[in-house]
């Protein structure tokens, strides 16, 4: 009888241990899950409660002053982005003249913009050594959603190869592609570098300025800052291949920055 009672006691104790162990496992499992849920909730709450991060130390008054010389469309894009706490995405696109020089005008302009706008404008540089037709046959990733496009539309590369009307179509097609990612994107055009002894090329550049005015695009005419195409001094700002050297790139960049940065 005592042996039977001892067996029952052992069984009872084992049952208690099993139940206690199961209960302990359940508590451990619950405790392990709760911190994860709490962390997620805390992160979600933090994202909701914390005010939108300031993307630049630039003030709105400072921005309005800097952007005073831009066309209305571009200026409003900057102000709207500032109000929404977002950075402006700028795409600089053009021929291989873009990065000719040490450094090229695009890199120089990027540095000037970054310094003046305190990181508010983020710049991407895209250069292509060919005609506008060749450029349009290339695949360009525009998924970033560029707010402003500063474009040198391959006018010199097109000289004698691509007609003016076709160049205009390429510009409009590229802008359409840009706007498929950012519908309110603004386009600013500027001509390539001047070259010594230019003839028909001058008419192409005049046509580009007229086209920009017709389409209400921004336009930056940097040619007056260079020596005239009939002046041999122009060669001092160009390489033997007719591309801007370092001095030529500096002239070009300064004229572009004058448009974006009102001193």
PDB file of N, CA, C and O in Angstrom, residues 30-97:
ATOM      1  N   UNK A  30       5.700  34.635 -24.622  1.00  0.00           N
ATOM      2  CA  UNK A  30       4.960  35.902 -24.631  1.00  0.00           C
ATOM      3  C   UNK A  30       5.888  37.071 -24.377  1.00  0.00           C
ATOM      4  O   UNK A  30       5.802  38.111 -25.022  1.00  0.00           O
ATOM      5  N   UNK A  31       6.800  36.872 -23.413  1.00  0.00           N
ATOM      6  CA  UNK A  31       7.750  37.942 -23.080  1.00  0.00           C
ATOM      7  C   UNK A  31       8.666  38.243 -24.249  1.00  0.00           C
ATOM      8  O   UNK A  31       9.068  39.375 -24.468  1.00  0.00           O
ATOM      9  N   UNK A  32       9.017  37.212 -25.020  1.00  0.00           N
ATOM     10  CA  UNK A  32       9.904  37.411 -26.162  1.00  0.00           C
ATOM     11  C   UNK A  32       9.222  38.184 -27.278  1.00  0.00           C
ATOM     12  O   UNK A  32       9.840  38.918 -28.021  1.00  0.00           O
ATOM     13  N   UNK A  33       7.893  37.981 -27.414  1.00  0.00           N
ATOM     14  CA  UNK A  33       7.156  38.645 -28.485  1.00  0.00           C
ATOM     15  C   UNK A  33       6.839  40.090 -28.147  1.00  0.00           C
ATOM     16  O   UNK A  33       6.859  40.962 -29.001  1.00  0.00           O
ATOM     17  N   UNK A  34       6.559  40.377 -26.907  1.00  0.00           N
ATOM     18  CA  UNK A  34       6.105  41.713 -26.514  1.00  0.00           C
ATOM     19  C   UNK A  34       7.101  42.820 -26.823  1.00  0.00           C
ATOM     20  O   UNK A  34       6.717  43.854 -27.333  1.00  0.00           O
ATOM     21  N   UNK A  35       8.413  42.641 -26.513  1.00  0.00           N
ATOM     22  CA  UNK A  35       9.344  43.726 -26.818  1.00  0.00           C
ATOM     23  C   UNK A  35       9.354  44.102 -28.285  1.00  0.00           C
ATOM     24  O   UNK A  35       9.482  45.259 -28.626  1.00  0.00           O
ATOM     25  N   UNK A  36       9.242  43.136 -29.220  1.00  0.00           N
ATOM     26  CA  UNK A  36       9.227  43.407 -30.646  1.00  0.00           C
ATOM     27  C   UNK A  36       8.033  44.263 -31.015  1.00  0.00           C
ATOM     28  O   UNK A  36       8.147  45.251 -31.735  1.00  0.00           O
ATOM     29  N   UNK A  37       6.865  43.898 -30.497  1.00  0.00           N
ATOM     30  CA  UNK A  37       5.649  44.674 -30.784  1.00  0.00           C
ATOM     31  C   UNK A  37       5.762  46.072 -30.194  1.00  0.00           C
ATOM     32  O   UNK A  37       5.395  47.051 -30.821  1.00  0.00           O
ATOM     33  N   UNK A  38       6.320  46.159 -29.010  1.00  0.00           N
ATOM     34  CA  UNK A  38       6.466  47.449 -28.345  1.00  0.00           C
ATOM     35  C   UNK A  38       7.427  48.336 -29.113  1.00  0.00           C
ATOM     36  O   UNK A  38       7.192  49.520 -29.295  1.00  0.00           O
ATOM     37  N   UNK A  39       8.530  47.735 -29.596  1.00  0.00           N
ATOM     38  CA  UNK A  39       9.517  48.501 -30.344  1.00  0.00           C
ATOM     39  C   UNK A  39       8.912  49.051 -31.624  1.00  0.00           C
ATOM     40  O   UNK A  39       9.086  50.205 -31.967  1.00  0.00           O
ATOM     41  N   UNK A  40       8.176  48.202 -32.335  1.00  0.00           N
ATOM     42  CA  UNK A  40       7.537  48.659 -33.565  1.00  0.00           C
ATOM     43  C   UNK A  40       6.553  49.776 -33.291  1.00  0.00           C
ATOM     44  O   UNK A  40       6.486  50.767 -34.006  1.00  0.00           O
ATOM     45  N   UNK A  41       5.783  49.617 -32.240  1.00  0.00           N
ATOM     46  CA  UNK A  41       4.796  50.638 -31.891  1.00  0.00           C
ATOM     47  C   UNK A  41       5.486  51.934 -31.509  1.00  0.00           C
ATOM     48  O   UNK A  41       5.053  53.026 -31.882  1.00  0.00           O
ATOM     49  N   UNK A  42       6.597  51.798 -30.761  1.00  0.00           N
ATOM     50  CA  UNK A  42       7.335  52.992 -30.336  1.00  0.00           C
ATOM     51  C   UNK A  42       7.927  53.713 -31.527  1.00  0.00           C
ATOM     52  O   UNK A  42       7.910  54.931 -31.606  1.00  0.00           O
ATOM     53  N   UNK A  43       8.463  52.921 -32.482  1.00  0.00           N
ATOM     54  CA  UNK A  43       9.040  53.528 -33.685  1.00  0.00           C
ATOM     55  C   UNK A  43       7.974  54.237 -34.493  1.00  0.00           C
ATOM     56  O   UNK A  43       8.174  55.344 -34.992  1.00  0.00           O
ATOM     57  N   UNK A  44       6.801  53.586 -34.630  1.00  0.00           N
ATOM     58  CA  UNK A  44       5.708  54.196 -35.381  1.00  0.00           C
ATOM     59  C   UNK A  44       5.246  55.476 -34.717  1.00  0.00           C
ATOM     60  O   UNK A  44       4.991  56.488 -35.361  1.00  0.00           O
ATOM     61  N   UNK A  45       5.175  55.424 -33.369  1.00  0.00           N
ATOM     62  CA  UNK A  45       4.741  56.604 -32.620  1.00  0.00           C
ATOM     63  C   UNK A  45       5.774  57.717 -32.754  1.00  0.00           C
ATOM     64  O   UNK A  45       5.441  58.874 -32.928  1.00  0.00           O
ATOM     65  N   UNK A  46       7.064  57.314 -32.715  1.00  0.00           N
ATOM     66  CA  UNK A  46       8.126  58.303 -32.825  1.00  0.00           C
ATOM     67  C   UNK A  46       8.076  58.989 -34.181  1.00  0.00           C
ATOM     68  O   UNK A  46       8.245  60.202 -34.285  1.00  0.00           O
ATOM     69  N   UNK A  47       7.855  58.207 -35.242  1.00  0.00           N
ATOM     70  CA  UNK A  47       7.781  58.783 -36.575  1.00  0.00           C
ATOM     71  C   UNK A  47       6.605  59.730 -36.701  1.00  0.00           C
ATOM     72  O   UNK A  47       6.651  60.715 -37.431  1.00  0.00           O
ATOM     73  N   UNK A  48       5.531  59.438 -35.973  1.00  0.00           N
ATOM     74  CA  UNK A  48       4.340  60.281 -36.035  1.00  0.00           C
ATOM     75  C   UNK A  48       4.519  61.548 -35.220  1.00  0.00           C
ATOM     76  O   UNK A  48       4.134  62.641 -35.641  1.00  0.00           O
ATOM     77  N   UNK A  49       5.146  61.400 -34.028  1.00  0.00           N
ATOM     78  CA  UNK A  49       5.230  62.526 -33.103  1.00  0.00           C
ATOM     79  C   UNK A  49       6.349  63.503 -33.418  1.00  0.00           C
ATOM     80  O   UNK A  49       6.238  64.689 -33.159  1.00  0.00           O
ATOM     81  N   UNK A  50       7.477  62.978 -33.981  1.00  0.00           N
ATOM     82  CA  UNK A  50       8.616  63.851 -34.218  1.00  0.00           C
ATOM     83  C   UNK A  50       8.343  64.736 -35.426  1.00  0.00           C
ATOM     84  O   UNK A  50       7.924  64.252 -36.465  1.00  0.00           O
ATOM     85  N   UNK A  51       8.561  66.044 -35.315  1.00  0.00           N
ATOM     86  CA  UNK A  51       8.340  66.946 -36.438  1.00  0.00           C
ATOM     87  C   UNK A  51       9.238  66.573 -37.613  1.00  0.00           C
ATOM     88  O   UNK A  51      10.283  65.965 -37.444  1.00  0.00           O
ATOM     89  N   UNK A  52       8.828  66.975 -38.812  1.00  0.00           N
ATOM     90  CA  UNK A  52       9.582  66.674 -40.015  1.00  0.00           C
ATOM     91  C   UNK A  52      10.994  67.228 -39.890  1.00  0.00           C
ATOM     92  O   UNK A  52      11.196  68.359 -39.473  1.00  0.00           O
ATOM     93  N   UNK A  53      12.002  66.416 -40.252  1.00  0.00           N
ATOM     94  CA  UNK A  53      13.381  66.827 -40.096  1.00  0.00           C
ATOM     95  C   UNK A  53      13.705  67.988 -41.033  1.00  0.00           C
ATOM     96  O   UNK A  53      13.281  68.008 -42.180  1.00  0.00           O
ATOM     97  N   UNK A  54      14.486  68.903 -40.527  1.00  0.00           N
ATOM     98  CA  UNK A  54      14.944  70.011 -41.345  1.00  0.00           C
ATOM     99  C   UNK A  54      16.041  69.495 -42.249  1.00  0.00           C
ATOM    100  O   UNK A  54      17.033  68.931 -41.785  1.00  0.00           O
ATOM    101  N   UNK A  55      15.899  69.675 -43.578  1.00  0.00           N
ATOM    102  CA  UNK A  55      16.861  69.109 -44.513  1.00  0.00           C
ATOM    103  C   UNK A  55      18.015  70.068 -44.794  1.00  0.00           C
ATOM    104  O   UNK A  55      18.993  69.679 -45.425  1.00  0.00           O
ATOM    105  N   UNK A  56      17.919  71.292 -44.341  1.00  0.00           N
ATOM    106  CA  UNK A  56      18.971  72.268 -44.581  1.00  0.00           C
ATOM    107  C   UNK A  56      18.907  73.356 -43.528  1.00  0.00           C
ATOM    108  O   UNK A  56      17.860  73.591 -42.928  1.00  0.00           O
ATOM    109  N   UNK A  57      20.038  74.001 -43.316  1.00  0.00           N
ATOM    110  CA  UNK A  57      20.052  75.127 -42.383  1.00  0.00           C
ATOM    111  C   UNK A  57      19.639  76.423 -43.078  1.00  0.00           C
ATOM    112  O   UNK A  57      19.604  77.480 -42.460  1.00  0.00           O
ATOM    113  N   UNK A  58      19.340  76.312 -44.367  1.00  0.00           N
ATOM    114  CA  UNK A  58      18.889  77.471 -45.143  1.00  0.00           C
ATOM    115  C   UNK A  58      17.526  77.940 -44.639  1.00  0.00           C
ATOM    116  O   UNK A  58      16.646  77.137 -44.348  1.00  0.00           O
ATOM    117  N   UNK A  59      17.346  79.251 -44.531  1.00  0.00           N
ATOM    118  CA  UNK A  59      16.051  79.801 -44.135  1.00  0.00           C
ATOM    119  C   UNK A  59      15.219  80.086 -45.379  1.00  0.00           C
ATOM    120  O   UNK A  59      15.764  80.210 -46.488  1.00  0.00           O
ATOM    121  N   UNK A  60      13.920  80.212 -45.204  1.00  0.00           N
ATOM    122  CA  UNK A  60      13.068  80.503 -46.358  1.00  0.00           C
ATOM    123  C   UNK A  60      13.385  81.877 -46.934  1.00  0.00           C
ATOM    124  O   UNK A  60      13.379  82.069 -48.160  1.00  0.00           O
ATOM    125  N   UNK A  61      13.662  82.819 -46.064  1.00  0.00           N
ATOM    126  CA  UNK A  61      14.019  84.158 -46.531  1.00  0.00           C
ATOM    127  C   UNK A  61      15.312  84.098 -47.343  1.00  0.00           C
ATOM    128  O   UNK A  61      15.443  84.749 -48.391  1.00  0.00           O
ATOM    129  N   UNK A  62      16.251  83.298 -46.865  1.00  0.00           N
ATOM    130  CA  UNK A  62      17.512  83.129 -47.592  1.00  0.00           C
ATOM    131  C   UNK A  62      17.293  82.472 -48.941  1.00  0.00           C
ATOM    132  O   UNK A  62      17.912  82.848 -49.945  1.00  0.00           O
ATOM    133  N   UNK A  63      16.404  81.473 -48.980  1.00  0.00           N
ATOM    134  CA  UNK A  63      16.081  80.786 -50.228  1.00  0.00           C
ATOM    135  C   UNK A  63      15.440  81.746 -51.226  1.00  0.00           C
ATOM    136  O   UNK A  63      15.802  81.762 -52.412  1.00  0.00           O
ATOM    137  N   UNK A  64      14.491  82.529 -50.769  1.00  0.00           N
ATOM    138  CA  UNK A  64      13.818  83.486 -51.653  1.00  0.00           C
ATOM    139  C   UNK A  64      14.809  84.474 -52.250  1.00  0.00           C
ATOM    140  O   UNK A  64      14.701  84.855 -53.413  1.00  0.00           O
ATOM    141  N   UNK A  65      15.772  84.865 -51.456  1.00  0.00           N
ATOM    142  CA  UNK A  65      16.794  85.803 -51.923  1.00  0.00           C
ATOM    143  C   UNK A  65      17.701  85.152 -52.966  1.00  0.00           C
ATOM    144  O   UNK A  65      17.980  85.741 -54.017  1.00  0.00           O
ATOM    145  N   UNK A  66      18.140  83.916 -52.697  1.00  0.00           N
ATOM    146  CA  UNK A  66      19.024  83.212 -53.626  1.00  0.00           C
ATOM    147  C   UNK A  66      18.349  82.935 -54.965  1.00  0.00           C
ATOM    148  O   UNK A  66      18.976  83.010 -56.026  1.00  0.00           O
ATOM    149  N   UNK A  67      17.060  82.596 -54.921  1.00  0.00           N
ATOM    150  CA  UNK A  67      16.332  82.170 -56.123  1.00  0.00           C
ATOM    151  C   UNK A  67      15.670  83.323 -56.877  1.00  0.00           C
ATOM    152  O   UNK A  67      14.929  83.085 -57.839  1.00  0.00           O
ATOM    153  N   UNK A  68      15.955  84.532 -56.490  1.00  0.00           N
ATOM    154  CA  UNK A  68      15.263  85.693 -57.068  1.00  0.00           C
ATOM    155  C   UNK A  68      15.475  85.848 -58.572  1.00  0.00           C
ATOM    156  O   UNK A  68      14.618  86.390 -59.271  1.00  0.00           O
ATOM    157  N   UNK A  69      16.598  85.368 -59.098  1.00  0.00           N
ATOM    158  CA  UNK A  69      16.893  85.549 -60.512  1.00  0.00           C
ATOM    159  C   UNK A  69      16.387  84.451 -61.421  1.00  0.00           C
ATOM    160  O   UNK A  69      16.552  84.531 -62.647  1.00  0.00           O
ATOM    161  N   UNK A  70      15.767  83.440 -60.868  1.00  0.00           N
ATOM    162  CA  UNK A  70      15.271  82.314 -61.667  1.00  0.00           C
ATOM    163  C   UNK A  70      13.931  82.646 -62.331  1.00  0.00           C
ATOM    164  O   UNK A  70      13.252  83.589 -61.933  1.00  0.00           O
ATOM    165  N   UNK A  71      13.569  81.837 -63.322  1.00  0.00           N
ATOM    166  CA  UNK A  71      12.220  81.979 -63.867  1.00  0.00           C
ATOM    167  C   UNK A  71      11.211  81.496 -62.826  1.00  0.00           C
ATOM    168  O   UNK A  71      11.553  80.745 -61.902  1.00  0.00           O
ATOM    169  N   UNK A  72       9.978  81.933 -62.958  1.00  0.00           N
ATOM    170  CA  UNK A  72       8.957  81.697 -61.941  1.00  0.00           C
ATOM    171  C   UNK A  72       8.729  80.212 -61.669  1.00  0.00           C
ATOM    172  O   UNK A  72       8.610  79.795 -60.515  1.00  0.00           O
ATOM    173  N   UNK A  73       8.687  79.411 -62.703  1.00  0.00           N
ATOM    174  CA  UNK A  73       8.418  77.978 -62.547  1.00  0.00           C
ATOM    175  C   UNK A  73       9.464  77.312 -61.653  1.00  0.00           C
ATOM    176  O   UNK A  73       9.129  76.563 -60.732  1.00  0.00           O
ATOM    177  N   UNK A  74      10.726  77.589 -61.912  1.00  0.00           N
ATOM    178  CA  UNK A  74      11.811  76.985 -61.143  1.00  0.00           C
ATOM    179  C   UNK A  74      11.819  77.492 -59.713  1.00  0.00           C
ATOM    180  O   UNK A  74      12.014  76.725 -58.757  1.00  0.00           O
ATOM    181  N   UNK A  75      11.620  78.777 -59.551  1.00  0.00           N
ATOM    182  CA  UNK A  75      11.628  79.378 -58.215  1.00  0.00           C
ATOM    183  C   UNK A  75      10.534  78.773 -57.339  1.00  0.00           C
ATOM    184  O   UNK A  75      10.760  78.452 -56.165  1.00  0.00           O
ATOM    185  N   UNK A  76       9.351  78.576 -57.907  1.00  0.00           N
ATOM    186  CA  UNK A  76       8.236  78.011 -57.139  1.00  0.00           C
ATOM    187  C   UNK A  76       8.499  76.557 -56.741  1.00  0.00           C
ATOM    188  O   UNK A  76       8.055  76.109 -55.685  1.00  0.00           O
ATOM    189  N   UNK A  77       9.201  75.826 -57.584  1.00  0.00           N
ATOM    190  CA  UNK A  77       9.556  74.443 -57.245  1.00  0.00           C
ATOM    191  C   UNK A  77      10.440  74.422 -56.004  1.00  0.00           C
ATOM    192  O   UNK A  77      10.223  73.638 -55.075  1.00  0.00           O
ATOM    193  N   UNK A  78      11.415  75.310 -55.957  1.00  0.00           N
ATOM    194  CA  UNK A  78      12.313  75.376 -54.803  1.00  0.00           C
ATOM    195  C   UNK A  78      11.551  75.722 -53.529  1.00  0.00           C
ATOM    196  O   UNK A  78      11.739  75.091 -52.484  1.00  0.00           O
ATOM    197  N   UNK A  79      10.662  76.698 -53.627  1.00  0.00           N
ATOM    198  CA  UNK A  79       9.907  77.124 -52.444  1.00  0.00           C
ATOM    199  C   UNK A  79       8.963  76.025 -51.962  1.00  0.00           C
ATOM    200  O   UNK A  79       8.798  75.805 -50.765  1.00  0.00           O
ATOM    201  N   UNK A  80       8.346  75.325 -52.908  1.00  0.00           N
ATOM    202  CA  UNK A  80       7.427  74.247 -52.558  1.00  0.00           C
ATOM    203  C   UNK A  80       8.166  73.098 -51.871  1.00  0.00           C
ATOM    204  O   UNK A  80       7.702  72.548 -50.866  1.00  0.00           O
ATOM    205  N   UNK A  81       9.330  72.750 -52.400  1.00  0.00           N
ATOM    206  CA  UNK A  81      10.128  71.691 -51.794  1.00  0.00           C
ATOM    207  C   UNK A  81      10.576  72.082 -50.388  1.00  0.00           C
ATOM    208  O   UNK A  81      10.577  71.263 -49.473  1.00  0.00           O
ATOM    209  N   UNK A  82      10.941  73.322 -50.224  1.00  0.00           N
ATOM    210  CA  UNK A  82      11.374  73.812 -48.912  1.00  0.00           C
ATOM    211  C   UNK A  82      10.230  73.706 -47.908  1.00  0.00           C
ATOM    212  O   UNK A  82      10.416  73.245 -46.785  1.00  0.00           O
ATOM    213  N   UNK A  83       9.037  74.130 -48.326  1.00  0.00           N
ATOM    214  CA  UNK A  83       7.868  74.087 -47.439  1.00  0.00           C
ATOM    215  C   UNK A  83       7.523  72.656 -47.037  1.00  0.00           C
ATOM    216  O   UNK A  83       6.993  72.421 -45.943  1.00  0.00           O
ATOM    217  N   UNK A  84       7.811  71.695 -47.912  1.00  0.00           N
ATOM    218  CA  UNK A  84       7.505  70.284 -47.639  1.00  0.00           C
ATOM    219  C   UNK A  84       8.662  69.553 -46.956  1.00  0.00           C
ATOM    220  O   UNK A  84       8.584  68.337 -46.738  1.00  0.00           O
ATOM    221  N   UNK A  85       9.733  70.282 -46.635  1.00  0.00           N
ATOM    222  CA  UNK A  85      10.863  69.657 -45.959  1.00  0.00           C
ATOM    223  C   UNK A  85      11.608  68.661 -46.823  1.00  0.00           C
ATOM    224  O   UNK A  85      12.152  67.674 -46.327  1.00  0.00           O
ATOM    225  N   UNK A  86      11.655  68.930 -48.134  1.00  0.00           N
ATOM    226  CA  UNK A  86      12.305  68.011 -49.067  1.00  0.00           C
ATOM    227  C   UNK A  86      13.450  68.706 -49.790  1.00  0.00           C
ATOM    228  O   UNK A  86      13.438  69.923 -49.963  1.00  0.00           O
ATOM    229  N   UNK A  87      14.411  67.908 -50.235  1.00  0.00           N
ATOM    230  CA  UNK A  87      15.502  68.449 -51.036  1.00  0.00           C
ATOM    231  C   UNK A  87      15.097  68.512 -52.512  1.00  0.00           C
ATOM    232  O   UNK A  87      14.254  67.744 -52.958  1.00  0.00           O
ATOM    233  N   UNK A  88      15.735  69.400 -53.231  1.00  0.00           N
ATOM    234  CA  UNK A  88      15.497  69.548 -54.661  1.00  0.00           C
ATOM    235  C   UNK A  88      16.459  68.632 -55.415  1.00  0.00           C
ATOM    236  O   UNK A  88      17.660  68.605 -55.125  1.00  0.00           O
ATOM    237  N   UNK A  89      15.933  67.891 -56.381  1.00  0.00           N
ATOM    238  CA  UNK A  89      16.749  67.015 -57.218  1.00  0.00           C
ATOM    239  C   UNK A  89      17.004  67.706 -58.558  1.00  0.00           C
ATOM    240  O   UNK A  89      16.083  67.967 -59.325  1.00  0.00           O
ATOM    241  N   UNK A  90      18.270  68.015 -58.819  1.00  0.00           N
ATOM    242  CA  UNK A  90      18.676  68.703 -60.051  1.00  0.00           C
ATOM    243  C   UNK A  90      19.478  67.750 -60.924  1.00  0.00           C
ATOM    244  O   UNK A  90      20.443  67.134 -60.466  1.00  0.00           O
ATOM    245  N   UNK A  91      19.089  67.664 -62.189  1.00  0.00           N
ATOM    246  CA  UNK A  91      19.831  66.859 -63.163  1.00  0.00           C
ATOM    247  C   UNK A  91      20.529  67.803 -64.137  1.00  0.00           C
ATOM    248  O   UNK A  91      19.880  68.600 -64.805  1.00  0.00           O
ATOM    249  N   UNK A  92      21.857  67.699 -64.218  1.00  0.00           N
ATOM    250  CA  UNK A  92      22.637  68.440 -65.211  1.00  0.00           C
ATOM    251  C   UNK A  92      22.970  67.461 -66.324  1.00  0.00           C
ATOM    252  O   UNK A  92      23.675  66.471 -66.093  1.00  0.00           O
ATOM    253  N   UNK A  93      22.470  67.711 -67.521  1.00  0.00           N
ATOM    254  CA  UNK A  93      22.661  66.775 -68.625  1.00  0.00           C
ATOM    255  C   UNK A  93      23.181  67.512 -69.856  1.00  0.00           C
ATOM    256  O   UNK A  93      22.759  68.637 -70.144  1.00  0.00           O
ATOM    257  N   UNK A  94      24.103  66.880 -70.553  1.00  0.00           N
ATOM    258  CA  UNK A  94      24.644  67.506 -71.754  1.00  0.00           C
ATOM    259  C   UNK A  94      25.718  66.653 -72.395  1.00  0.00           C
ATOM    260  O   UNK A  94      25.909  65.482 -72.043  1.00  0.00           O
ATOM    261  N   UNK A  95      26.446  67.259 -73.310  1.00  0.00           N
ATOM    262  CA  UNK A  95      27.498  66.563 -74.039  1.00  0.00           C
ATOM    263  C   UNK A  95      28.731  66.373 -73.161  1.00  0.00           C
ATOM    264  O   UNK A  95      28.738  66.730 -71.982  1.00  0.00           O
ATOM    265  N   UNK A  96      29.803  65.845 -73.758  1.00  0.00           N
ATOM    266  CA  UNK A  96      31.034  65.640 -72.989  1.00  0.00           C
ATOM    267  C   UNK A  96      31.696  66.959 -72.594  1.00  0.00           C
ATOM    268  O   UNK A  96      32.661  66.965 -71.818  1.00  0.00           O
ATOM    269  N   UNK A  97      31.185  68.077 -73.090  1.00  0.00           N
ATOM    270  CA  UNK A  97      31.668  69.382 -72.628  1.00  0.00           C
ATOM    271  C   UNK A  97      31.321  69.593 -71.157  1.00  0.00           C
ATOM    272  O   UNK A  97      31.952  70.401 -70.470  1.00  0.00           O
TER     273      UNK A  97
END
